[in-house]
XYZ file of C-alpha atoms in Angstrom:
653
model
C -22.454 16.300 15.277
C -19.631 14.041 16.448
C -18.545 10.530 15.601
C -17.376 7.776 17.899
C -13.641 7.154 18.121
C -12.509 3.846 16.601
C -9.352 1.921 17.350
C -7.475 0.932 14.181
C -4.462 -1.166 15.179
C -4.315 -4.172 12.825
C -5.471 -5.064 9.334
C -8.270 -7.069 10.922
C -9.739 -3.801 12.275
C -9.555 -2.331 8.758
C -11.140 -5.444 7.238
C -14.118 -5.313 9.655
C -14.624 -1.637 8.814
C -14.721 -2.101 5.015
C -18.562 -2.166 4.714
C -18.683 1.251 6.370
C -15.920 2.707 4.212
C -17.060 1.652 0.733
C -20.165 0.839 -1.256
C -21.355 -2.753 -1.421
C -19.670 -3.548 -4.729
C -16.409 -1.781 -3.801
C -16.332 -3.435 -0.379
C -16.405 -6.872 -2.022
C -13.373 -6.005 -4.158
C -11.465 -4.765 -1.114
C -12.478 -7.844 0.910
C -11.063 -10.009 -1.883
C -7.755 -8.128 -1.667
C -7.626 -8.587 2.089
C -8.319 -12.296 1.595
C -5.106 -12.564 -0.427
C -2.976 -11.041 2.328
C -2.962 -14.059 4.625
C -2.237 -16.425 1.736
C 0.661 -14.362 0.366
C 2.272 -13.343 3.657
C 1.592 -16.442 5.773
C 0.411 -14.174 8.600
C -3.059 -13.472 9.996
C -4.621 -10.052 9.551
C -4.557 -9.577 13.298
C -0.761 -9.986 13.213
C -0.149 -7.197 10.681
C -0.109 -3.584 11.855
C -2.501 -1.141 10.182
C 0.326 1.132 9.111
C 0.893 2.084 5.472
C 4.697 2.163 5.794
C 4.884 -1.264 7.447
C 2.422 -2.745 4.952
C 4.347 -1.524 1.915
C 7.606 -2.803 3.413
C 5.947 -6.196 3.930
C 4.509 -6.149 0.407
C 8.001 -5.601 -1.054
C 8.996 -9.030 0.310
C 5.966 -10.925 -1.061
C 6.616 -13.632 -3.655
C 3.457 -13.487 -5.763
C 4.316 -16.023 -8.474
C 1.221 -18.012 -9.412
C -1.174 -15.233 -8.356
C -3.093 -12.885 -10.636
C -3.337 -15.584 -13.315
C -6.113 -13.756 -15.171
C -3.543 -11.270 -16.434
C -2.018 -12.605 -19.645
C 1.271 -10.734 -19.786
C 4.021 -10.176 -17.203
C 3.345 -6.435 -17.304
C -0.342 -6.968 -16.588
C 0.466 -9.289 -13.677
C 2.812 -6.686 -12.232
C 0.099 -4.022 -12.535
C -2.381 -6.340 -10.843
C -0.016 -6.870 -7.910
C 0.652 -3.128 -7.598
C -3.091 -2.505 -7.632
C -3.575 -5.069 -4.857
C -0.952 -3.361 -2.687
C -2.438 0.064 -3.428
C -5.966 -1.006 -2.477
C -4.823 -2.249 0.912
C -2.870 0.979 1.516
C -5.886 3.080 0.516
C -8.140 1.104 2.857
C -5.712 1.663 5.755
C -5.654 5.417 5.130
C -9.428 5.662 4.853
C -9.924 3.606 7.979
C -7.589 5.878 9.937
C -9.416 8.935 8.642
C -12.701 7.319 9.677
C -11.270 6.724 13.133
C -10.382 10.420 13.576
C -13.288 12.212 15.336
C -14.458 15.192 13.296
C -17.684 16.702 12.085
C -19.095 15.898 8.684
C -19.491 19.607 7.979
C -15.803 20.261 8.643
C -14.814 17.362 6.376
C -17.016 18.649 3.572
C -15.668 22.183 4.013
C -12.058 20.967 3.795
C -12.773 18.928 0.668
C -14.504 21.851 -1.044
C -11.661 24.224 -0.192
C -9.009 21.852 -1.503
C -11.056 21.420 -4.684
C -11.100 25.181 -5.286
C -7.339 25.431 -4.799
C -6.720 22.429 -7.051
C -8.917 23.828 -9.850
C -7.155 27.195 -9.747
C -3.639 25.685 -9.784
C -4.538 23.324 -12.637
C -5.821 26.263 -14.683
C -2.882 28.568 -13.858
C 0.046 26.202 -14.422
C 1.982 26.802 -17.633
C 0.296 30.196 -18.120
C 1.858 33.673 -18.182
C 0.918 37.106 -16.885
C 0.907 40.355 -18.866
C 4.671 40.763 -18.396
C 5.352 37.276 -19.772
C 6.259 35.779 -16.390
C 5.072 32.245 -15.686
C 2.316 32.181 -13.067
C 2.884 28.591 -11.921
C 5.393 25.970 -13.130
C 4.598 22.778 -14.981
C 3.041 19.969 -12.909
C 2.181 22.352 -10.069
C -1.208 20.644 -9.828
C 0.551 17.382 -8.887
C 1.999 19.090 -5.801
C -1.454 20.188 -4.725
C -2.869 16.704 -5.298
C -0.046 15.274 -3.204
C -0.782 17.678 -0.348
C -4.518 17.006 -0.575
C -3.824 13.268 -0.259
C -1.602 13.800 2.789
C -3.308 16.753 4.498
C -6.808 16.730 3.058
C -8.435 16.235 6.476
C -8.018 19.930 7.263
C -8.652 23.015 5.079
C -5.583 24.517 3.375
C -5.727 27.712 5.474
C -5.408 25.614 8.667
C -2.164 23.852 7.712
C 0.746 24.715 9.974
C 4.214 23.345 10.666
C 2.996 20.968 13.372
C 0.423 19.391 11.034
C 2.923 19.065 8.188
C 5.464 17.416 10.504
C 2.818 15.038 11.879
C 1.922 13.934 8.355
C 5.608 13.431 7.554
C 5.838 10.661 10.155
C 3.247 8.544 8.281
C 4.676 8.902 4.762
C 6.602 5.971 3.241
C 10.334 6.720 2.939
C 10.264 6.639 -0.870
C 7.557 9.365 -0.913
C 9.196 11.805 1.489
C 11.072 13.742 -1.188
C 7.950 14.407 -3.246
C 6.124 15.517 -0.076
C 8.896 17.988 0.769
C 8.812 19.368 -2.794
C 5.053 19.835 -2.494
C 5.497 21.748 0.768
C 8.061 24.011 -0.899
C 5.612 24.746 -3.710
C 2.844 25.461 -1.192
C 5.147 27.956 0.555
C 5.689 29.636 -2.809
C 1.934 30.000 -3.240
C 1.692 31.576 0.208
C 4.551 33.992 -0.509
C 2.980 35.027 -3.846
C -0.589 35.305 -2.572
C -0.833 38.785 -4.129
C -0.420 37.241 -7.583
C -3.037 34.569 -6.889
C -5.843 36.691 -5.485
C -8.487 34.091 -6.421
C -7.249 31.739 -3.685
C -5.478 34.198 -1.371
C -8.144 33.794 1.318
C -7.778 29.988 1.187
C -4.070 29.958 1.998
C -2.426 29.991 5.452
C -1.431 33.341 6.944
C 2.261 32.397 7.112
C 4.492 29.872 5.291
C 4.991 26.399 6.699
C 8.241 26.207 8.605
C 11.141 23.894 7.769
C 10.454 20.194 8.203
C 12.926 18.202 10.295
C 15.379 15.871 8.578
C 17.240 12.762 9.689
C 20.589 14.117 8.513
C 22.987 15.184 11.255
C 25.190 18.294 10.824
C 28.193 17.980 8.533
C 31.699 17.783 9.939
C 33.188 21.211 10.736
C 36.714 20.874 9.378
C 37.724 24.303 10.708
C 37.877 22.818 14.200
C 40.658 20.460 13.101
C 44.333 21.323 13.249
C 45.899 23.529 10.576
C 48.054 20.595 9.520
C 44.961 18.423 8.998
C 43.149 21.135 7.019
C 46.128 21.612 4.716
C 46.353 17.867 4.144
C 42.607 17.779 3.393
C 43.080 20.281 0.564
C 46.023 18.335 -0.861
C 44.137 15.021 -0.727
C 41.088 16.420 -2.511
C 43.294 18.133 -5.108
C 45.020 14.830 -5.905
C 41.672 13.031 -6.036
C 40.464 15.465 -8.685
C 43.309 14.542 -11.011
C 42.303 11.655 -13.222
C 44.991 9.024 -13.953
C 47.380 9.995 -16.730
C 48.700 7.796 -19.497
C 52.386 7.093 -18.789
C 55.096 8.015 -21.278
C 56.029 4.679 -22.877
C 59.475 6.050 -23.785
C 60.274 7.243 -20.265
C 61.074 10.785 -21.415
C 63.955 9.657 -23.632
C 62.509 11.507 -26.619
C 62.497 14.830 -24.805
C 59.611 17.203 -24.198
C 56.837 17.415 -26.795
C 53.974 19.812 -25.920
C 51.522 18.081 -28.261
C 52.370 14.601 -27.016
C 52.268 15.783 -23.401
C 48.824 17.287 -23.897
C 47.595 14.067 -25.469
C 48.946 12.006 -22.575
C 47.273 14.285 -20.044
C 43.845 14.140 -21.679
C 43.789 10.846 -23.574
C 44.412 8.571 -20.607
C 41.415 9.607 -18.568
C 38.553 7.198 -18.288
C 36.127 10.109 -17.925
C 37.082 13.798 -17.784
C 36.034 15.711 -14.666
C 33.960 18.577 -16.022
C 32.683 20.114 -12.769
C 35.582 19.981 -10.341
C 33.783 22.074 -7.716
C 30.949 19.543 -7.544
C 33.378 16.640 -7.295
C 35.334 18.396 -4.548
C 32.107 18.863 -2.574
C 31.261 15.188 -3.076
C 34.677 14.142 -1.738
C 34.205 16.420 1.292
C 30.764 14.935 1.961
C 32.166 11.413 1.794
C 34.960 12.256 4.241
C 32.449 14.037 6.495
C 30.226 10.944 6.468
C 33.239 8.807 7.409
C 34.259 11.099 10.274
C 30.721 11.344 11.703
C 30.011 7.614 11.648
C 33.446 6.247 12.475
C 33.652 8.620 15.456
C 30.119 9.470 16.698
C 31.564 11.893 19.269
C 33.662 13.617 16.535
C 36.239 14.729 19.081
C 38.908 12.127 18.118
C 38.920 13.516 14.546
C 40.075 16.908 15.811
C 43.395 15.427 16.949
C 44.298 13.631 13.695
C 47.283 14.882 11.691
C 46.331 13.647 8.178
C 43.389 12.384 6.154
C 44.968 8.950 5.737
C 44.811 8.570 9.528
C 41.052 8.910 9.145
C 40.720 6.884 5.936
C 41.601 3.415 7.240
C 39.952 0.048 6.701
C 38.860 -0.211 10.350
C 37.294 3.253 10.332
C 35.424 2.648 7.073
C 34.122 -0.697 8.316
C 32.975 0.864 11.614
C 31.226 3.697 9.763
C 29.382 1.252 7.497
C 28.204 -0.832 10.452
C 26.905 2.211 12.356
C 25.147 3.576 9.285
C 23.432 0.245 8.626
C 22.314 0.006 12.259
C 20.924 3.521 12.103
C 18.920 2.870 8.942
C 17.534 -0.350 10.414
C 16.283 1.276 13.626
C 14.865 4.537 12.202
C 11.475 3.773 10.662
C 11.467 6.975 8.600
C 14.748 6.046 6.875
C 15.088 3.717 3.938
C 17.074 0.558 4.378
C 20.658 1.530 3.529
C 21.009 -1.568 1.356
C 18.140 -0.366 -0.833
C 19.578 3.058 -1.628
C 22.644 4.325 -3.453
C 23.829 6.913 -0.910
C 26.084 4.541 1.025
C 27.563 2.987 -2.110
C 28.201 6.496 -3.478
C 30.135 7.520 -0.363
C 32.174 4.334 -0.469
C 32.907 4.850 -4.157
C 34.191 8.379 -3.455
C 36.299 7.135 -0.537
C 37.790 4.462 -2.806
C 38.681 7.108 -5.392
C 40.333 9.281 -2.746
C 42.350 6.334 -1.433
C 43.429 5.142 -4.887
C 44.533 8.544 -6.181
C 46.407 9.374 -3.001
C 48.656 6.319 -3.159
C 46.896 4.130 -0.581
C 47.723 0.451 -0.656
C 45.735 -2.010 -2.737
C 44.487 -3.691 0.434
C 42.582 -0.542 1.489
C 41.264 0.210 -2.009
C 40.003 -3.329 -2.524
C 38.530 -3.508 0.988
C 36.452 -0.378 0.305
C 35.359 -1.774 -3.058
C 34.378 -5.091 -1.473
C 32.226 -3.277 1.102
C 30.527 -1.285 -1.645
C 29.878 -4.324 -3.815
C 28.509 -6.364 -0.921
C 25.941 -3.623 -0.403
C 25.233 -3.231 -4.117
C 24.221 -6.888 -4.436
C 21.116 -6.172 -2.346
C 20.236 -2.766 -3.821
C 16.910 -1.950 -5.424
C 18.489 -1.839 -8.877
C 19.857 -5.374 -8.473
C 16.738 -6.882 -6.948
C 14.473 -5.564 -9.680
C 14.533 -7.054 -13.164
C 16.783 -4.873 -15.298
C 15.705 -3.477 -18.648
C 18.027 -5.821 -20.530
C 16.649 -8.869 -18.701
C 13.114 -7.789 -19.489
C 13.990 -7.281 -23.147
C 15.610 -10.720 -23.265
C 12.516 -12.402 -21.809
C 10.309 -10.617 -24.340
C 12.622 -11.729 -27.136
C 12.340 -15.376 -26.098
C 8.611 -15.162 -25.418
C 7.939 -13.818 -28.902
C 9.815 -16.602 -30.671
C 11.332 -19.599 -28.860
C 13.317 -20.357 -32.034
C 15.730 -17.583 -31.064
C 17.244 -20.069 -28.603
C 18.480 -22.251 -31.449
C 19.705 -19.183 -33.337
C 21.706 -17.996 -30.319
C 23.299 -21.328 -29.485
C 24.186 -22.185 -33.076
C 25.028 -18.558 -33.919
C 28.835 -18.747 -33.541
C 29.152 -21.676 -35.967
C 26.666 -20.154 -38.433
C 28.435 -16.790 -38.498
C 31.840 -18.465 -38.754
C 30.713 -20.472 -41.781
C 29.229 -17.356 -43.398
C 32.403 -15.319 -42.816
C 34.594 -18.051 -44.278
C 32.291 -18.358 -47.291
C 32.511 -14.633 -48.006
C 36.276 -14.458 -47.486
C 36.736 -17.434 -49.833
C 35.390 -15.470 -52.777
C 37.706 -13.952 -55.351
C 37.866 -10.241 -56.183
C 36.152 -9.079 -53.009
C 35.367 -5.388 -52.840
C 36.499 -3.463 -49.781
C 32.936 -3.307 -48.458
C 32.393 -7.071 -48.890
C 35.680 -7.881 -47.169
C 34.835 -5.559 -44.275
C 31.385 -7.110 -43.894
C 32.880 -10.620 -43.798
C 35.403 -9.611 -41.133
C 32.636 -7.972 -39.087
C 30.695 -11.253 -39.181
C 33.882 -13.018 -38.061
C 34.111 -10.608 -35.107
C 30.449 -11.123 -34.221
C 30.911 -14.916 -34.238
C 33.860 -14.569 -31.848
C 32.055 -12.192 -29.497
C 29.003 -14.452 -29.391
C 31.195 -17.479 -28.655
C 32.959 -15.662 -25.802
C 29.661 -14.588 -24.257
C 28.325 -18.135 -24.427
C 31.515 -19.444 -22.833
C 31.390 -16.991 -19.936
C 28.972 -14.088 -19.348
C 31.089 -10.938 -19.509
C 30.435 -7.235 -19.647
C 30.861 -5.669 -23.067
C 33.996 -3.793 -22.046
C 35.813 -7.025 -21.145
C 34.970 -8.539 -24.547
C 35.908 -5.357 -26.378
C 39.313 -4.937 -24.670
C 40.196 -8.626 -24.307
C 43.880 -9.558 -24.622
C 44.797 -12.704 -26.550
C 48.591 -12.317 -26.514
C 51.349 -10.636 -24.531
C 52.628 -11.140 -21.006
C 49.156 -11.382 -19.398
C 46.770 -12.878 -21.989
C 43.149 -13.228 -20.960
C 42.526 -15.978 -23.515
C 44.850 -18.876 -22.753
C 44.983 -21.536 -25.513
C 45.270 -25.252 -24.656
C 48.814 -26.071 -23.564
C 48.678 -29.746 -24.431
C 46.547 -32.299 -26.217
C 43.079 -32.907 -24.712
C 43.434 -29.791 -22.566
C 40.924 -26.962 -22.663
C 41.298 -23.286 -23.413
C 40.990 -21.020 -20.397
C 39.603 -17.569 -19.712
C 41.554 -15.581 -17.099
C 40.656 -11.918 -16.493
C 42.360 -10.315 -13.503
C 40.583 -8.416 -10.781
C 41.983 -5.088 -11.899
C 40.225 -5.298 -15.279
C 36.774 -6.211 -13.988
C 34.171 -3.621 -13.024
C 33.275 -5.197 -9.690
C 36.891 -6.201 -8.896
C 36.112 -9.908 -8.918
C 38.437 -12.038 -11.083
C 36.830 -14.005 -13.903
C 38.243 -17.357 -14.927
C 36.975 -20.640 -16.265
C 37.186 -23.254 -18.993
C 36.098 -22.460 -22.550
C 34.149 -25.351 -24.129
C 35.877 -26.905 -27.135
C 33.043 -26.146 -29.574
C 33.259 -22.438 -28.692
C 37.062 -22.353 -28.666
C 36.984 -23.633 -32.243
C 35.235 -20.395 -33.265
C 37.475 -18.131 -31.164
C 40.692 -19.778 -32.364
C 39.496 -19.478 -35.974
C 39.367 -15.701 -35.525
C 42.826 -15.666 -33.945
C 44.356 -17.810 -36.707
C 42.373 -16.617 -39.752
C 40.230 -13.567 -39.091
C 42.601 -11.468 -37.010
C 45.505 -11.654 -39.512
C 43.112 -10.818 -42.327
C 41.874 -7.845 -40.320
C 45.438 -6.627 -39.746
C 46.359 -7.175 -43.393
C 44.252 -4.177 -44.372
C 47.584 -2.381 -44.651
C 46.932 0.641 -46.830
C 45.510 3.938 -45.751
C 43.048 3.751 -48.647
C 41.640 0.422 -47.491
C 41.490 1.588 -43.869
C 39.627 4.756 -44.785
C 37.268 3.027 -47.197
C 36.420 0.183 -44.843
C 35.826 2.000 -41.582
C 38.055 4.599 -39.917
C 35.950 4.451 -36.757
C 38.166 1.677 -35.431
C 40.808 4.288 -34.596
C 39.803 5.148 -31.052
C 39.918 8.622 -29.525
C 43.412 9.591 -28.456
C 45.126 6.792 -30.420
C 48.026 8.150 -32.478
C 49.500 6.421 -35.529
C 52.664 5.290 -33.800
C 53.133 2.388 -36.229
C 53.312 4.298 -39.522
C 56.365 3.901 -41.700
C 58.427 6.698 -43.237
C 55.956 7.114 -46.118
C 52.973 7.486 -43.789
C 51.492 4.054 -44.524
C 50.380 1.957 -41.538
C 52.465 -1.086 -40.742
C 52.083 -3.902 -38.225
C 53.012 -3.156 -34.623
C 52.696 -5.132 -31.423
C 49.018 -5.227 -30.481
C 47.864 -7.927 -28.078
C 44.130 -7.192 -28.215
C 41.770 -9.817 -29.549
C 40.154 -7.129 -31.699
C 43.115 -4.841 -32.548
C 42.858 -1.375 -34.018
C 44.137 -0.957 -37.558
C 46.762 1.430 -36.214
C 48.055 2.152 -32.746
C 48.351 -0.164 -29.772
C 44.720 -0.147 -28.625
C 41.576 -2.101 -29.422
C 39.052 -1.154 -32.060
C 36.557 1.498 -31.075
C 33.334 0.713 -29.277
C 31.412 2.011 -32.295
C 33.014 -0.611 -34.545
C 32.346 -3.362 -31.998
C 28.667 -2.391 -31.935
C 28.579 -2.230 -35.718
C 30.052 -5.710 -36.098
C 27.731 -7.151 -33.431
C 24.638 -5.633 -35.046
C 25.644 -6.991 -38.442
C 26.028 -10.472 -37.030
C 22.750 -10.410 -35.087
C 20.899 -9.107 -38.132
C 22.314 -12.005 -40.164
C 21.012 -14.458 -37.508
C 17.614 -12.759 -37.261
C 18.253 -11.721 -33.635
C 17.605 -8.002 -33.933
C 17.382 -6.562 -30.439
C 19.853 -8.963 -28.820
C 22.534 -6.803 -27.170
C 25.973 -7.922 -25.914
C 25.005 -7.227 -22.288
C 21.849 -9.311 -22.725
C 24.085 -12.323 -23.341
C 24.813 -12.416 -19.597
C 21.218 -13.520 -19.046
C 21.338 -15.845 -22.041
C 24.342 -17.677 -20.604
C 22.739 -17.944 -17.172
C 19.556 -19.354 -18.679
C 21.536 -21.814 -20.780
C 23.328 -23.115 -17.718
C 20.130 -23.481 -15.673
C 18.398 -25.214 -18.558
C 21.120 -27.869 -18.486
C 21.587 -27.816 -14.680
C 18.227 -26.956 -13.082
C 18.398 -25.465 -9.616
C 22.140 -24.778 -9.600
C 21.651 -21.096 -8.735
C 24.860 -20.769 -6.722
C 26.983 -21.412 -9.826
C 25.004 -18.845 -11.833
C 25.429 -16.299 -9.051
C 29.189 -16.803 -9.295
C 29.109 -16.579 -13.101
C 27.166 -13.295 -13.124
C 28.817 -11.894 -9.970
C 25.302 -11.462 -8.568
C 23.991 -12.445 -5.167
C 22.335 -15.827 -4.738
C 19.118 -14.089 -3.726
C 19.070 -12.031 -6.930
C 19.514 -15.111 -9.118
C 16.855 -17.089 -7.251
C 14.420 -14.163 -7.341
C 14.579 -13.922 -11.137
C 15.336 -17.419 -12.420
C 13.383 -19.548 -9.943
C 9.967 -18.193 -10.870
C 8.010 -15.874 -13.137
C 9.366 -14.746 -16.502
C 12.901 -15.927 -15.778
C 11.693 -19.464 -15.117
C 9.554 -19.377 -18.277
C 12.563 -18.364 -20.361
C 14.639 -21.130 -18.790
C 11.971 -23.703 -19.650
C 11.883 -22.478 -23.257
C 15.653 -22.869 -23.471
C 15.473 -26.375 -22.032
C 12.879 -27.447 -24.604
C 14.972 -26.204 -27.519
C 18.241 -27.599 -26.171
C 16.778 -31.093 -26.133
C 16.217 -30.805 -29.882
C 19.627 -29.389 -30.774
C 22.401 -31.287 -32.491
C 23.952 -33.536 -29.798
C 27.397 -32.979 -31.336
C 27.397 -29.487 -29.842
C 28.598 -30.970 -26.548
C 26.790 -28.325 -24.504
C 27.782 -29.671 -21.098
C 29.020 -26.746 -19.034
C 28.250 -24.267 -21.824
C 27.807 -21.376 -19.402
């Protein structure tokens, strides 16, 4: 018994076949989903290819705001959209299976065989034999279900390398890894058929061969000159050494083994624990550069040093070729939606920086990486902190007033507590923590910063990041150099007067009071966590008591030249937010608060917000122009209209 061969080329062909694929009630639900496609994409069904990969790529670009209104919460609306996309994908797969000529008996036999294998694997996973050896690992049944979904048209014993490779061509790029893992598990079943006698007759006679990959062979460095190979080892060795803290006395005090050991370990941003893995990563990055900058590879063999390879022109050429390759190969993910390219560029930047390359090369590599990162999946999707912020505002719109008025409220509370007589050490510490929280909140409202920049902010010294007004009627200024910002983009801008009043109060009143905790007893009783790791008491007097020393940080440590610890910053912030009733508001979340504040006062000015957050314009528009981001902005706007007009909120973000 044979079936006629159907031609499935567009979604219109799938739509016309729905009554034959599903029951009457199910067909109506699928027809409704197909009816949405033309409205959401602006294209006719006959213009869209009946290909699962192309459909899911098209669905990723759909703006579905205003749809799925029956769902009450943002999470439910997201699930409804995902269900809509999944139904269309399932209909495409079923239609293609329907178009494949086969006998009904063969189809039923394949389904029954897969069911037997699936039942056995589900029962055997996480079980042990008489010797205590695990029969099958955890979640082994998921691998079988994955294979049944991809290869269920044929019985398991008929699967071969050609069939597995053919199925690989129709799998979306983000599902390829799970498919390869499932094939590896299936090969394990075949190799251990003696252990699984219940399904031994249902498995193929031989393992499935290796599936092809899109990765080209790595660079063979042994073909290069001996001089180049020696330089490669030196470059990687230097790249593995994290930056050291310089000796502030220039060696004038002589050699001190303890001090030297502290300098070598205390100055690292993050210790390299697995140097072999990092060395391999650096080699992979250089191999990627050589293969893409020189597709023929032959010019690399004549180079004398790594720095001849690691140039701005070569890196730029490699990036362009890699992007072109990902755009033309349908089985590859878009390079701007993955982290592989940004990882290679990050490693190349580390190699260049630690081998004494000029700032122009280091910054050029960083700029290339950041330009790609602005369009990555992680940036385009709503982050966890943004989602938490939207939930916070949705639950209680009054939090807007609490946030905006928070710096003045906390400042007044800190002054009230410090004005009391006979304060205990705990009460004084709590008041100073509230003072810190008021200052941090004011800074984040003035300009959205990452927590590290607030924590390590400099208010004095040769290069202060907080610049006070230089004359009457002038404004305070925020000026953070490129070298102290994560994405290497300088941050500068005016600080509104009503926020500078809070920040300057900490500098004039709170900071001296914090530094006046001059006895070891007070420091230990209040909170010794402000002494950061690796910070020695270089400012103690002859009797061992801490004394004042030059410290230009806005939040200085009680001893030593550094800032207070991150633990103390978090403790002070949490105390302040608890006092305001804003439990759950994190410092990083204030980036989204400031952006929403600005848009509430200046609707539609997304370009300014993109500059403030160092995000792409597309990212800002995607979140704040519609959906939950727009709802939060509207809530802010409603509350701002009711706030005290003396706040002078113009340009608050």
